[in-house]
Coordinates of C-alpha atoms in Angstrom, one line a residue:
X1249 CA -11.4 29.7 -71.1
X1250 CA -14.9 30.2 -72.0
X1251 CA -15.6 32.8 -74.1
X1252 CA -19.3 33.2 -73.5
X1253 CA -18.9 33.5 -69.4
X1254 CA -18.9 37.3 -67.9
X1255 CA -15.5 38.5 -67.2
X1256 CA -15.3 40.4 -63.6
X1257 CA -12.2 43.5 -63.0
X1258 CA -14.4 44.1 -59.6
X1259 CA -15.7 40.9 -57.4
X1260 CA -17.7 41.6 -54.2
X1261 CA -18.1 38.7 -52.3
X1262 CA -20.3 37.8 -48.6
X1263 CA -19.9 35.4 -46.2
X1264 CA -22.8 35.3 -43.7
X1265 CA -24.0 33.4 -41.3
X1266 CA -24.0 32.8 -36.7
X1267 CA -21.3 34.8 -35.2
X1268 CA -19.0 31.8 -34.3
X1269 CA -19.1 30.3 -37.6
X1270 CA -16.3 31.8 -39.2
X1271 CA -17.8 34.3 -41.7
X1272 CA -14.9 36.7 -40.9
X1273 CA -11.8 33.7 -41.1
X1274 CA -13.4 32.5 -44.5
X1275 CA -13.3 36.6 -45.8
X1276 CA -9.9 37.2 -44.4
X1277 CA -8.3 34.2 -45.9
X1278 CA -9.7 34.7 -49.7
X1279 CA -8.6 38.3 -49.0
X1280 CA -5.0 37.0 -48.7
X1281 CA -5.0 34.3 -50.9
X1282 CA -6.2 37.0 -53.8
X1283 CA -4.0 39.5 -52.6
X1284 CA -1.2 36.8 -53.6
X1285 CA -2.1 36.9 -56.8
X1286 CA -2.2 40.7 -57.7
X1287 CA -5.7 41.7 -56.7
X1288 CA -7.0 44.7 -54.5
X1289 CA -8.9 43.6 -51.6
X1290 CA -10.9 45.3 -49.4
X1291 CA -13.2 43.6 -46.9
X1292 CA -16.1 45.0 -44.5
X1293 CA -17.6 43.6 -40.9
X1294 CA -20.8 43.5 -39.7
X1295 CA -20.7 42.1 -36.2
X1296 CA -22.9 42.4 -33.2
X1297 CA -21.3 43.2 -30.1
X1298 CA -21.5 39.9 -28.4
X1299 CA -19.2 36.9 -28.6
X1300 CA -20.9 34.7 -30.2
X1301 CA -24.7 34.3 -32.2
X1302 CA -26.3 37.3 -34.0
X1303 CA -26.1 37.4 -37.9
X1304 CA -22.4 38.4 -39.0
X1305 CA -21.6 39.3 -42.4
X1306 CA -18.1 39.6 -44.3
X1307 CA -17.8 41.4 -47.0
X1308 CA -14.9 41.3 -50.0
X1309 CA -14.3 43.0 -52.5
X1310 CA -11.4 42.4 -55.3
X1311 CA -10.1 43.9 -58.6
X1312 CA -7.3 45.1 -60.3
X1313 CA -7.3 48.9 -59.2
X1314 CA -7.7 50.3 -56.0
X1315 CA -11.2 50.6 -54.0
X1316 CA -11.6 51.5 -50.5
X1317 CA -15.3 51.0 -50.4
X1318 CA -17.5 48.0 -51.2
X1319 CA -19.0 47.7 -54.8
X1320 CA -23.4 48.7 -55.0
X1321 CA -23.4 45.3 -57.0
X1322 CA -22.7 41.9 -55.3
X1323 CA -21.8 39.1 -57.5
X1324 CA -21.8 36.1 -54.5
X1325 CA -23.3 35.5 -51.5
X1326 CA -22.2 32.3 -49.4
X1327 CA -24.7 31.4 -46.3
X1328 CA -24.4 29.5 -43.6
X1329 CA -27.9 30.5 -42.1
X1330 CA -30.5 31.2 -44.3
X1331 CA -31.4 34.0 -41.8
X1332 CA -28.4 35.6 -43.2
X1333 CA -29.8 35.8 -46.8
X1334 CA -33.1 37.7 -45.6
X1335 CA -30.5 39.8 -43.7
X1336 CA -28.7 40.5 -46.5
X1337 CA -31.7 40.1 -49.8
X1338 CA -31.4 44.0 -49.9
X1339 CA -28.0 43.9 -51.4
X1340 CA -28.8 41.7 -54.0
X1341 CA -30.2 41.9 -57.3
X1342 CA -30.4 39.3 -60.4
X1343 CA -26.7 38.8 -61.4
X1344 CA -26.3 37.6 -57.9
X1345 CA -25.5 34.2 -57.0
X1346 CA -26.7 32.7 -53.6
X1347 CA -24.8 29.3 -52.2
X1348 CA -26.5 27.9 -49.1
X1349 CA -26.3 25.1 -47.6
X1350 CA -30.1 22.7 -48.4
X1351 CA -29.9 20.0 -46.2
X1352 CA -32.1 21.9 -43.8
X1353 CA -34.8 23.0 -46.9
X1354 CA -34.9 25.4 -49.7
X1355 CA -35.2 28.9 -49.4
X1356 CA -38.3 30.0 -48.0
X1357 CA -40.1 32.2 -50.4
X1358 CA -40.1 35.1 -48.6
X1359 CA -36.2 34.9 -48.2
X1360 CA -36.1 38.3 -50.4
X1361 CA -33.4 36.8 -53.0
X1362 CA -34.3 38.9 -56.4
X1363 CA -36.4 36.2 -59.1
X1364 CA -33.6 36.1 -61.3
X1365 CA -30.8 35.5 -58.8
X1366 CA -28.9 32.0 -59.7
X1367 CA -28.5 29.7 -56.5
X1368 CA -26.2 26.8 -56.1
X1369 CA -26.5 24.6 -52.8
X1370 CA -24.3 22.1 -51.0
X1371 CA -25.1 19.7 -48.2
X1372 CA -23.5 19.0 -45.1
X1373 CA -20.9 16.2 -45.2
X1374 CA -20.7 15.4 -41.9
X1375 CA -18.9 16.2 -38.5
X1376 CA -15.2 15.9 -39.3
X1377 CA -15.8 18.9 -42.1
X1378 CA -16.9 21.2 -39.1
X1379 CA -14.4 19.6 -37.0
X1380 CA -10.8 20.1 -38.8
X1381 CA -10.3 23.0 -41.2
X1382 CA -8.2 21.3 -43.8
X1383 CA -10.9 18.4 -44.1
X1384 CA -13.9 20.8 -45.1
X1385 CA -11.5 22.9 -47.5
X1386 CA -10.7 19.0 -49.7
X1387 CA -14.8 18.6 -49.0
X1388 CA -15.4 21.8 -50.5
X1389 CA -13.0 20.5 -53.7
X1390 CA -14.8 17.3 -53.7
X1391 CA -18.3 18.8 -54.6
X1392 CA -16.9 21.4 -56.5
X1393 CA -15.4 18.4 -58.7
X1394 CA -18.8 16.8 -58.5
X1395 CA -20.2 19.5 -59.6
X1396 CA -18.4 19.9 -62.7
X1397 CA -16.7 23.6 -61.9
X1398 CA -13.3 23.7 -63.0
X1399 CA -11.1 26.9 -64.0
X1400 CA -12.3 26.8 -67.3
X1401 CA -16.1 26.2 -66.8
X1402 CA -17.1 28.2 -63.3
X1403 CA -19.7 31.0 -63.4
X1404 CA -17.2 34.2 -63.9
X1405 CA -13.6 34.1 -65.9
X1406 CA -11.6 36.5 -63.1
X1407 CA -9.4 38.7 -65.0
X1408 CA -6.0 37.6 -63.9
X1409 CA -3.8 40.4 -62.4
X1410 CA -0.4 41.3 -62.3
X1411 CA 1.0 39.4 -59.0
X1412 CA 3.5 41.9 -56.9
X1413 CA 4.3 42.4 -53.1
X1414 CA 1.6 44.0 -51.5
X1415 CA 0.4 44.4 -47.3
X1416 CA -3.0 43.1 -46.5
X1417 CA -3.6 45.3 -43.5
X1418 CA -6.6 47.1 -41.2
X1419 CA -5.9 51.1 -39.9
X1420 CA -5.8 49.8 -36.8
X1421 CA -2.6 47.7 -37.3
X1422 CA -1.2 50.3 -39.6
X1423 CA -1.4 52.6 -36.6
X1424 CA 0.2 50.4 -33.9
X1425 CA 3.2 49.9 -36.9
X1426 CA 3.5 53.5 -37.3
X1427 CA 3.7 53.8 -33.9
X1428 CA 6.6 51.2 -33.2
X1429 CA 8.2 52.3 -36.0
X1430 CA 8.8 56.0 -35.1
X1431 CA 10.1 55.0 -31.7
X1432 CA 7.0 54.4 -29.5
X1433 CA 8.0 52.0 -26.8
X1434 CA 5.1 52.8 -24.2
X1435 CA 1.8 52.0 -25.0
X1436 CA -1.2 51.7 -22.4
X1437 CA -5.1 50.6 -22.9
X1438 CA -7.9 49.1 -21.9
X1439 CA -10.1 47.0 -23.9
X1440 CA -13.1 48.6 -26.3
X1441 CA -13.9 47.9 -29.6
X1442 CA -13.0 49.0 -32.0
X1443 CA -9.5 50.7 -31.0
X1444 CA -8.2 46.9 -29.2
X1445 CA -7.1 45.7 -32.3
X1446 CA -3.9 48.2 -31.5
X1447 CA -3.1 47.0 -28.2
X1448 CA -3.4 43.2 -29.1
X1449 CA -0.8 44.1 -32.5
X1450 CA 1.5 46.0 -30.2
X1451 CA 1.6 43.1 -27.1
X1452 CA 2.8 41.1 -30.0
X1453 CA 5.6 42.7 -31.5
X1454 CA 6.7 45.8 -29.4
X1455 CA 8.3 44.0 -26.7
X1456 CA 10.8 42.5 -29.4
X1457 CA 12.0 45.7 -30.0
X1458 CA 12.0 46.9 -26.1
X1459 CA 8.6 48.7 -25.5
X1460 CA 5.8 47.7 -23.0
X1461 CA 2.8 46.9 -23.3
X1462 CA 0.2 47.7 -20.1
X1463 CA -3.3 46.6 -20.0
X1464 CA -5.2 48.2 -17.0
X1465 CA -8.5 48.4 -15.4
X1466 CA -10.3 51.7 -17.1
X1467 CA -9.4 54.5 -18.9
X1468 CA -8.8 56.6 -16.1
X1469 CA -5.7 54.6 -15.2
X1470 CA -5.0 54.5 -18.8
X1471 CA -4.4 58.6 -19.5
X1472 CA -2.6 58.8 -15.8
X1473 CA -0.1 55.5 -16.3
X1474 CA 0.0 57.6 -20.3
X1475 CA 1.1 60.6 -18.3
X1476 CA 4.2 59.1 -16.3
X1477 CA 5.8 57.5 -18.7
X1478 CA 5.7 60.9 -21.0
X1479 CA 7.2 62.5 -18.1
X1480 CA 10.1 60.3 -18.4
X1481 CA 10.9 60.7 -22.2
X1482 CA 10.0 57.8 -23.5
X1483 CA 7.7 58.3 -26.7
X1484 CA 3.8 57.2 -25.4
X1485 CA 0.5 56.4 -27.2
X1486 CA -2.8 54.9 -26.1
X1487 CA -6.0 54.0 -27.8
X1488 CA -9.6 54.0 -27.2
X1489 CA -13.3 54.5 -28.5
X1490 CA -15.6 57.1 -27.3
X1491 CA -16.4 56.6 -24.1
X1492 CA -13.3 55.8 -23.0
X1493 CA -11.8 59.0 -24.7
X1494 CA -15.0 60.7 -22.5
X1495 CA -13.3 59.2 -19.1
X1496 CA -10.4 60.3 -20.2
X1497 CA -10.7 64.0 -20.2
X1498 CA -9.7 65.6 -17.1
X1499 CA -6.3 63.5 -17.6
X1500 CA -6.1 65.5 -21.5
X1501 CA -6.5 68.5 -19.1
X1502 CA -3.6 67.9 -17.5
X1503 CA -1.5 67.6 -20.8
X1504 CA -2.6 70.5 -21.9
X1505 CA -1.7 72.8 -18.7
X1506 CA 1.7 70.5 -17.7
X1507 CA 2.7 70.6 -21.6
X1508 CA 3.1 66.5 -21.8
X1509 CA 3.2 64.7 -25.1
X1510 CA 1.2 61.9 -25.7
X1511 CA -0.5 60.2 -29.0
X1512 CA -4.3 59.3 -28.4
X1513 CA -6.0 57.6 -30.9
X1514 CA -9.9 57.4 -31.1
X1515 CA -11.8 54.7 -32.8
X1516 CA -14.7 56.1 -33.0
X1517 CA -17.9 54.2 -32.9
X1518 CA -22.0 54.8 -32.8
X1519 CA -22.6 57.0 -29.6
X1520 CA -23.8 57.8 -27.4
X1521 CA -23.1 55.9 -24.3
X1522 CA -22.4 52.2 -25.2
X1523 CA -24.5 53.0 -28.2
X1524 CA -23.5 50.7 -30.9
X1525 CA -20.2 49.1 -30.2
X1526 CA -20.0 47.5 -33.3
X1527 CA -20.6 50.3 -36.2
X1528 CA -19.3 53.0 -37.8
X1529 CA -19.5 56.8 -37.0
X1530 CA -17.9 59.8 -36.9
X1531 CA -19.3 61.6 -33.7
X1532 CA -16.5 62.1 -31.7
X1533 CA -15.4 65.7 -33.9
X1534 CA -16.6 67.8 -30.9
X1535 CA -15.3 65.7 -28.7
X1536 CA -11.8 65.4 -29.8
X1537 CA -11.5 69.5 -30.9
X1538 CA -13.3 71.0 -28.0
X1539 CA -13.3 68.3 -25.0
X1540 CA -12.1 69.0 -21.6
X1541 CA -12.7 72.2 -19.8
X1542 CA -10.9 75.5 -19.9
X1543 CA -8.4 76.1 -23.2
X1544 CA -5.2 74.5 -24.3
X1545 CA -4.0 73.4 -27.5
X1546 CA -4.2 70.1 -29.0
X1547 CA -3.9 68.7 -32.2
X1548 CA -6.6 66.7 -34.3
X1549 CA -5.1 64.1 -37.1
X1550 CA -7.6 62.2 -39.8
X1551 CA -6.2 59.8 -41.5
X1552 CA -8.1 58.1 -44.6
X1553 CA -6.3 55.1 -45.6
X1554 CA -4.1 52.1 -43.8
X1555 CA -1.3 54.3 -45.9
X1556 CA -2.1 57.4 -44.1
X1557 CA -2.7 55.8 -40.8
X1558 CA 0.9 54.5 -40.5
X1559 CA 2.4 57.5 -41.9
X1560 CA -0.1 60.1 -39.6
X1561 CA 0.9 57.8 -36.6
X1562 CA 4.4 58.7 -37.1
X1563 CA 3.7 63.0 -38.0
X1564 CA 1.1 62.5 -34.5
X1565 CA 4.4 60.9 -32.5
X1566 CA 7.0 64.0 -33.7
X1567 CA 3.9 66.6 -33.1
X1568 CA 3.6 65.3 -29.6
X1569 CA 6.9 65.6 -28.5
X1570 CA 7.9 69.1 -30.5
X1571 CA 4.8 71.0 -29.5
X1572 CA 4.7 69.1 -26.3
X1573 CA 0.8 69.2 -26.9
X1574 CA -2.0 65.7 -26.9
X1575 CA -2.0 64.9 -30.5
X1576 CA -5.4 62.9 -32.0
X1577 CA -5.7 60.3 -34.1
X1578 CA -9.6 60.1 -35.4
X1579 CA -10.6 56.7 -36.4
X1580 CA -13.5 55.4 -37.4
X1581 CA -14.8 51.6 -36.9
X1582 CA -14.5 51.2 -40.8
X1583 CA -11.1 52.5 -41.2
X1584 CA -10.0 50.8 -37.8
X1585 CA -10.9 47.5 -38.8
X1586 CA -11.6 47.0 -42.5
X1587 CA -8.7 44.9 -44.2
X1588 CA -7.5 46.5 -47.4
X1589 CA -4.4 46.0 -49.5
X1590 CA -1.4 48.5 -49.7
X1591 CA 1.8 49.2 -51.5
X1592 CA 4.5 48.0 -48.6
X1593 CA 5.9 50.2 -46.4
X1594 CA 9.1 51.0 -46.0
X1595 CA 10.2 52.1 -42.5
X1596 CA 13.5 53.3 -43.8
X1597 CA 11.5 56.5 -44.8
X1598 CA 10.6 57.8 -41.5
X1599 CA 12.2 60.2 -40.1
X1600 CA 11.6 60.9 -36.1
X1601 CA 11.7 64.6 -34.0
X1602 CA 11.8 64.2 -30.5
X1603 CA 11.7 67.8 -30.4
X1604 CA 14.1 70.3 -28.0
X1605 CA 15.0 68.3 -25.2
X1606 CA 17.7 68.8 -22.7
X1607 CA 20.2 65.6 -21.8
X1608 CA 22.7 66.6 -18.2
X1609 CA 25.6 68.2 -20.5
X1610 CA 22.7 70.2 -21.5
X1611 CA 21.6 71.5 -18.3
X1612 CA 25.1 71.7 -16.9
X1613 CA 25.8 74.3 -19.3
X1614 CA 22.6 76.1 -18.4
X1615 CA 22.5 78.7 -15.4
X1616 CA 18.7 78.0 -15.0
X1617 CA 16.4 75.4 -15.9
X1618 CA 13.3 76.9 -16.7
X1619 CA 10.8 73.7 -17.5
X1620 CA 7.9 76.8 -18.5
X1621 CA 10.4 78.9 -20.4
X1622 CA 8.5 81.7 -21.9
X1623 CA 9.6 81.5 -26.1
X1624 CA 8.6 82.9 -29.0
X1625 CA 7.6 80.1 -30.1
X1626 CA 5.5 78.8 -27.3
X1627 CA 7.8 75.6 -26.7
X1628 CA 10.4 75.3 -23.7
X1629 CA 13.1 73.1 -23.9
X1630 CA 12.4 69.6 -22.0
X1631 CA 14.8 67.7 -19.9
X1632 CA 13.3 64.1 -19.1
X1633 CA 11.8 63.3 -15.5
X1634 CA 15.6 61.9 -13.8
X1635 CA 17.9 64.1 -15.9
X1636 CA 20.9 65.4 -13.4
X1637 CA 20.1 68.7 -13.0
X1638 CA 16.3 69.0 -14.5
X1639 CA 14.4 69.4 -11.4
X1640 CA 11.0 70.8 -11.7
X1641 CA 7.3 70.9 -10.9
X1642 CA 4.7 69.2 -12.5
X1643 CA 1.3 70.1 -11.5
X1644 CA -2.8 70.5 -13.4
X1645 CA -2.2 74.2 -11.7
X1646 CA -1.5 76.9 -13.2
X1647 CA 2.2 77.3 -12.5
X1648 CA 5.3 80.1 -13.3
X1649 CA 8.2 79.4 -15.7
X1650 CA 9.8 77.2 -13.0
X1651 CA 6.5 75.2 -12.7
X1652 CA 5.2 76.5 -9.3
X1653 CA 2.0 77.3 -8.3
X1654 CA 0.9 81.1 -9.4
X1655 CA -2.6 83.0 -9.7
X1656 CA -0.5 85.9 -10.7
X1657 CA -2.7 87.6 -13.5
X1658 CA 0.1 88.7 -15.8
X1659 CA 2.1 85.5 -15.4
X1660 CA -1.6 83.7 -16.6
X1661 CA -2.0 85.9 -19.0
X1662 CA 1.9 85.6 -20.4
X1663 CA 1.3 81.1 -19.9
X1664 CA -1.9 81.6 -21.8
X1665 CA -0.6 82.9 -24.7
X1666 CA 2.7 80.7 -24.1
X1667 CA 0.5 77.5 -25.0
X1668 CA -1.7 79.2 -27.1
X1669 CA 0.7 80.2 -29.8
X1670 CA 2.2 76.6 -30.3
X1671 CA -0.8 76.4 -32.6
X1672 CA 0.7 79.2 -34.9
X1673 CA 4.0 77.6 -34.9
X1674 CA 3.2 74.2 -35.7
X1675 CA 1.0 74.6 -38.8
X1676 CA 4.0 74.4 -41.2
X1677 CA 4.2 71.1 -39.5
X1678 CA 0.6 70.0 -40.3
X1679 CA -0.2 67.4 -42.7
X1680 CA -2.1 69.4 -45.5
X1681 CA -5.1 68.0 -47.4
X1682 CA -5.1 65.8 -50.5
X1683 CA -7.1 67.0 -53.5
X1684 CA -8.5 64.2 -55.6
X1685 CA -10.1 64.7 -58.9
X1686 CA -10.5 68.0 -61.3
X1687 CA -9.0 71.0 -59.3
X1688 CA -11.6 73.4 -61.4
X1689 CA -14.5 71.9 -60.5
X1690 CA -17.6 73.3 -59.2
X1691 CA -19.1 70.5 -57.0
X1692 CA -16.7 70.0 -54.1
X1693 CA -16.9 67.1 -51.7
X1694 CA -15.3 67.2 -48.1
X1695 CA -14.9 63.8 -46.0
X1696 CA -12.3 62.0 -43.8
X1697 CA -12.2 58.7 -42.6
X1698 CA -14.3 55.3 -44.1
X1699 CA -15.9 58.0 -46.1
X1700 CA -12.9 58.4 -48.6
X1701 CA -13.4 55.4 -50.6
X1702 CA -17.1 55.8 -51.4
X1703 CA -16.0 59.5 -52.3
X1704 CA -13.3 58.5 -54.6
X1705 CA -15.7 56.0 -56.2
X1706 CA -18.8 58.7 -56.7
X1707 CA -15.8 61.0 -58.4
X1708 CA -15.9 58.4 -61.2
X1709 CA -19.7 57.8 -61.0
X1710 CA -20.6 61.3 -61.2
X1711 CA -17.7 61.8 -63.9
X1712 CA -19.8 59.1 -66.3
X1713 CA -22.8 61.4 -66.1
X1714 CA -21.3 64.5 -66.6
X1715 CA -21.2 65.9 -63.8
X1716 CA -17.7 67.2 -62.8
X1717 CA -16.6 67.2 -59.2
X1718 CA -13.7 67.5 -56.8
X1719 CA -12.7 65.9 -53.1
X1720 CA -11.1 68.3 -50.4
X1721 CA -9.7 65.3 -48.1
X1722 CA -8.6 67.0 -45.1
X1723 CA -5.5 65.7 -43.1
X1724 CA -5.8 68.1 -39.7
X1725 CA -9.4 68.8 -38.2
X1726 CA -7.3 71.1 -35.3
X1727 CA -6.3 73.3 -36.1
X1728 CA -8.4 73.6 -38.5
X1729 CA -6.1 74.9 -41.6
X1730 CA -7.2 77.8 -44.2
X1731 CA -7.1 75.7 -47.2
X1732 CA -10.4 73.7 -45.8
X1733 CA -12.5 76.9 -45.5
X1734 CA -11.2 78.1 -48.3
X1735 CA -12.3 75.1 -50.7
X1736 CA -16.0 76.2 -49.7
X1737 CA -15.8 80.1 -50.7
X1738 CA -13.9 78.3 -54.2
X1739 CA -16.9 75.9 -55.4
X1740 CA -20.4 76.4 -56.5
X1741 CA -21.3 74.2 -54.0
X1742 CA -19.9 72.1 -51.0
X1743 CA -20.8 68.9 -50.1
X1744 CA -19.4 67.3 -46.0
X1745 CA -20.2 63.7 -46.6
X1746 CA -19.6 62.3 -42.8
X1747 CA -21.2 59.6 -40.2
X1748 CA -23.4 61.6 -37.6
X1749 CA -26.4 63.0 -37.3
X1750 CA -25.9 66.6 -36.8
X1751 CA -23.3 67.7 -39.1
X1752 CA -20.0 67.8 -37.1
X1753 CA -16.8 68.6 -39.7
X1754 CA -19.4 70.4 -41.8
X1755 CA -20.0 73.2 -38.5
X1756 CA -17.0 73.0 -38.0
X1757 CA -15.5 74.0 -40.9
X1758 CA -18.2 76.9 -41.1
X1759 CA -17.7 77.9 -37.4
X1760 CA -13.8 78.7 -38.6
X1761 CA -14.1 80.7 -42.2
X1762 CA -16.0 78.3 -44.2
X1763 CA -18.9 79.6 -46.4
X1764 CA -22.4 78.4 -44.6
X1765 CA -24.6 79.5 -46.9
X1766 CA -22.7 76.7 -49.7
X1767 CA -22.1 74.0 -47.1
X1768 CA -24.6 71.0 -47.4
X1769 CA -24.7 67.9 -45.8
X1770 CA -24.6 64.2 -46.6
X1771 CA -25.2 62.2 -43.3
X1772 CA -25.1 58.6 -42.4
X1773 CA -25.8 57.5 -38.6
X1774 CA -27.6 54.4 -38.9
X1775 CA -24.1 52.3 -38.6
X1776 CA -24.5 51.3 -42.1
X1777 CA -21.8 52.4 -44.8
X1778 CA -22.8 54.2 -47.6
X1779 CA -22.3 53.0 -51.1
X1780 CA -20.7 55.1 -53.9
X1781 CA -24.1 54.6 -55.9
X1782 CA -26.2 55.8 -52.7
X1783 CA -24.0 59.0 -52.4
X1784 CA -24.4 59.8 -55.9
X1785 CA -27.5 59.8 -55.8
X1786 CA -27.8 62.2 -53.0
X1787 CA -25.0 64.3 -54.0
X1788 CA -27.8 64.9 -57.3
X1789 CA -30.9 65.3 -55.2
X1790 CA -28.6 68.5 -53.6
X1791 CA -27.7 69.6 -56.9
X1792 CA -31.0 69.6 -58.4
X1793 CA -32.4 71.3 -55.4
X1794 CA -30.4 73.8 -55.1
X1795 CA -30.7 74.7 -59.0
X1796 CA -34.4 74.5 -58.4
X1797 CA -34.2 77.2 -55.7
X1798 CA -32.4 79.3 -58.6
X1799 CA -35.0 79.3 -60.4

């Protein structure tokens, strides 16, 4: 190897070009092929929502440790439009190298591309290379030969790393593993992007194991079809984005006063309305902690990584069925769909809860069957829809401990507080949140989600300039757990770093204990991800304001 050529840890990557022509294959597959060899990969979309046309760019990133985020520097872009380089010119600067294809002209002058970016071109070779995969990958090694690159002579030496078993996988598959793994055998949707990922992994692999699969015609159908097979026992989840989760709602009502399990995940997307189908946001908090009308518990999950995704998946199914509550899983487009690599999972470590339920040698030895039980700890004992001997009513009325209809006021009173304290109970249960970097420091950073791997990545930024800080990752939005209002009243100053534009998870920490006055917010809306350099750089324009305000 050359000594004299840069070596690279940390590769970003694009792909860009039409929508149709394979930006997202080409990413994927280099993902995979580098993930073979040791590396970390993690990629990023940028899609239009239509099925073909538009500029699409892929985005990779590979290196020996772990990021969840892409890089602030890109080393090369590939284009198959040159469109797609004036798309994309902001995210270049001069160590970048440009490949495009010059048979239709050089780069126009105002393309954007930085003075001192090198650029290497190819031509096309004809029909057959567009025609037959396997044909343009030997054409690509033919003018790479011509070219003269070889291992020892291209423009980087990649720093080899240490080849080991690893999952290349998006949230969104994580989830529907989870899922199938902890015993889910119904699952229900209807198509929206970005949550369809789910239902496409699950039609493919849950009936080998006996579950169902049901597409149907809307949402509504969706959260009722949800609700009968919960009734029957069998362990239910359904996905969708937000407007979907919006149709949803007087269904979630009916959970919440009939006491029916069932795992929703939310994908969430750039609202409102059809808004922006394609990118990231975070703007569904509300919607997932206070949707539906009158009051009923529910729980709210956040998972941050593909890790966390499969193993909240599997908390969200137990959850479900022990609190007999709607449990939410909030996604976001990034974490949904972004491909990243992971240790692999073993399914031999989870363990399932289907919570107190009642088989017919269980309700033969009862005198009553009470479905609405009052307990002290707000759950009552479930015998399946069928059971010999568990007859009862379900209805969205308010109903006694037998599950009749009653506007008694004490017996509302005694079923409000019934459902009510399932939310004491269960916090022991709740996943708690992940602290990541120096425990004593005095900058604090809050964020769930896409967000955590620019987070994690400004730690180290922020750490290189002296400036010591800490990230509060909570695991459960609802109920919302002391230990996240707490970390605001423990740091000089608090920083909610999330995708909306009015502030969300930072009101709601404040509305439940945390400290407004130290709460600040770092906002992205504009369905672009921020970069761990872009953060930083915010996080010290709040810093220095704040100690100008001191003064």
């Amino acid at each position: 190897m050359s000594a004299s050529r840069p070596q690279l840890e940390d590769l970003s990557i694009i792909v860009s070009g039409q929508g149709g022509d394979g930006s997202l294959t080409v990413i994927n597959i280099l993902a995979d092929a580098l993930r073979s060899v040791g590396f970390r990969a993690y990629t990023e979309r940028d899609v239009l929502s239509r099925i073909k046309g538009g500029i699409v760019t892929a985005t990779l990133r590979a290196s020996k440790d772990e990021h969840l985020a892409i890089g602030s520097q890109i080393d090369l872009i590939v284009v198959f439009d040159h469109s797609a380089i004036e798309k994309n010119a902001h995210r270049l600067n001069d160590r970048s190298v440009v490949i495009h294809d010059s048979s239709g002209g050089e780069l126009p002058p105002n393309s954007g591309v930085p003075e001192g970016a090198r650029e290497k071109r190819f031509g096309r070779r004809g029909a057959q290379a567009l025609e037959y995969n396997l044909d343009a990958l030997k054409l690509g090694h033919e003018l790479s030969d011509e070219a003269g690159l070889t291992a020892d002579n291209g423009l980087y030496e990649i720093v080899g790393a240490d080849p080991h078993p690893q999952m290349l996988i998006t949230g969104n598959e994580a989830v529907a593993f989870g899922f199938m793994v902890a015993g889910g055998r119904f699952f229900v949707g209807y198509p929206i992007t970005p949550s369809t990922d789910i239902m496409e992994w699950l039609e493919k692999w849950l009936p080998k194991f006996g579950g169902i699969v049901r597409q149907v015609e809307d949402e509504l159908s969706v959260v009722n079809m949800a609700i009968g097979a919960a009734l029957t026992g069998t362990r239910t989840m359904v996905a969708t984005s937000g407007p979907g989760l919006s149709l949803m709602q007087e269904g979630i009502g009916q959970l919440g006063m009939a006491e029916i399990p069932l795992v929703i995940v939310d994908s969430q997307r750039s609202g409102p309305s059809t808004g922006m189908p394609t990118k990231p946001e975070q703007s569904d908090i509300n919607l997932l902690v206070y949707g539906g009308h009158g009051d009923f518990p529910r729980v709210v999950l956040a998972p941050s990584t593909p890790e966390e995704c499969f193993g909240i998946t599997v908390t969200a199914c137990n959850l479900a069925e022990q609190y007999q509550v709607p449990v939410f899983i909030a996604l976001d487009q990034g974490l949904s769909q972004n491909l990243a690599t992971i240790e692999p999972i073993d399914p031999q470590q989870v363990e399932i809860n289907r919570g107190d339920r009642l088989d017919a040698d269980a309700l033969a030895a009862m005198k009553t069957y009470k479905r609405y039980a009052f307990t002290e700890n707000g759950v009552s004992a479930f015998a399946p829809v069928g059971t010999p001997g568990g007859m009862s009513l379900v209805t969205g009325n308010e109903h006694d401990e037998f599950g009749q209809v009653s506007t008694d006021a004490r017996n509302r009173i005694r079923m409000m507080h019934k459902r009510q304290t399932k939310l004491r109970t269960m916090q022991p249960d709740l996943p708690l949140a992940i602290t990541h970097g120096s425990d004593t420091a005095d900058v604090g950073l809050i964020g769930v989600g896409m967000t955590y791997g620019v987070i994690i990545e400004a730690l180290e930024i922020l750490d290189d300039r002296g400036i010591s800080a800490q990230y509060h990752q909570p695991r459960t939005l609802w109920p919302m757990l002391d230990e996240t209002p707490e970390f605001t009243r423990c740091t000089g100053c608090t920083i909610v770093v999330e995708y909306n534009a009015t502030g969300q998870l930072a009101r709601l920490i404040a509305a439940h204990g945390g400290d407004e006055s130290n709460i600040h917010s770092i906002l992205g809306f504009d369905g672009v991800p921020l970069r761990a350099h872009e953060l930083v750089q915010r996080v010290i324009e709040i810093l220095d304001s704040r100690r100008h305000k001191v003064a």
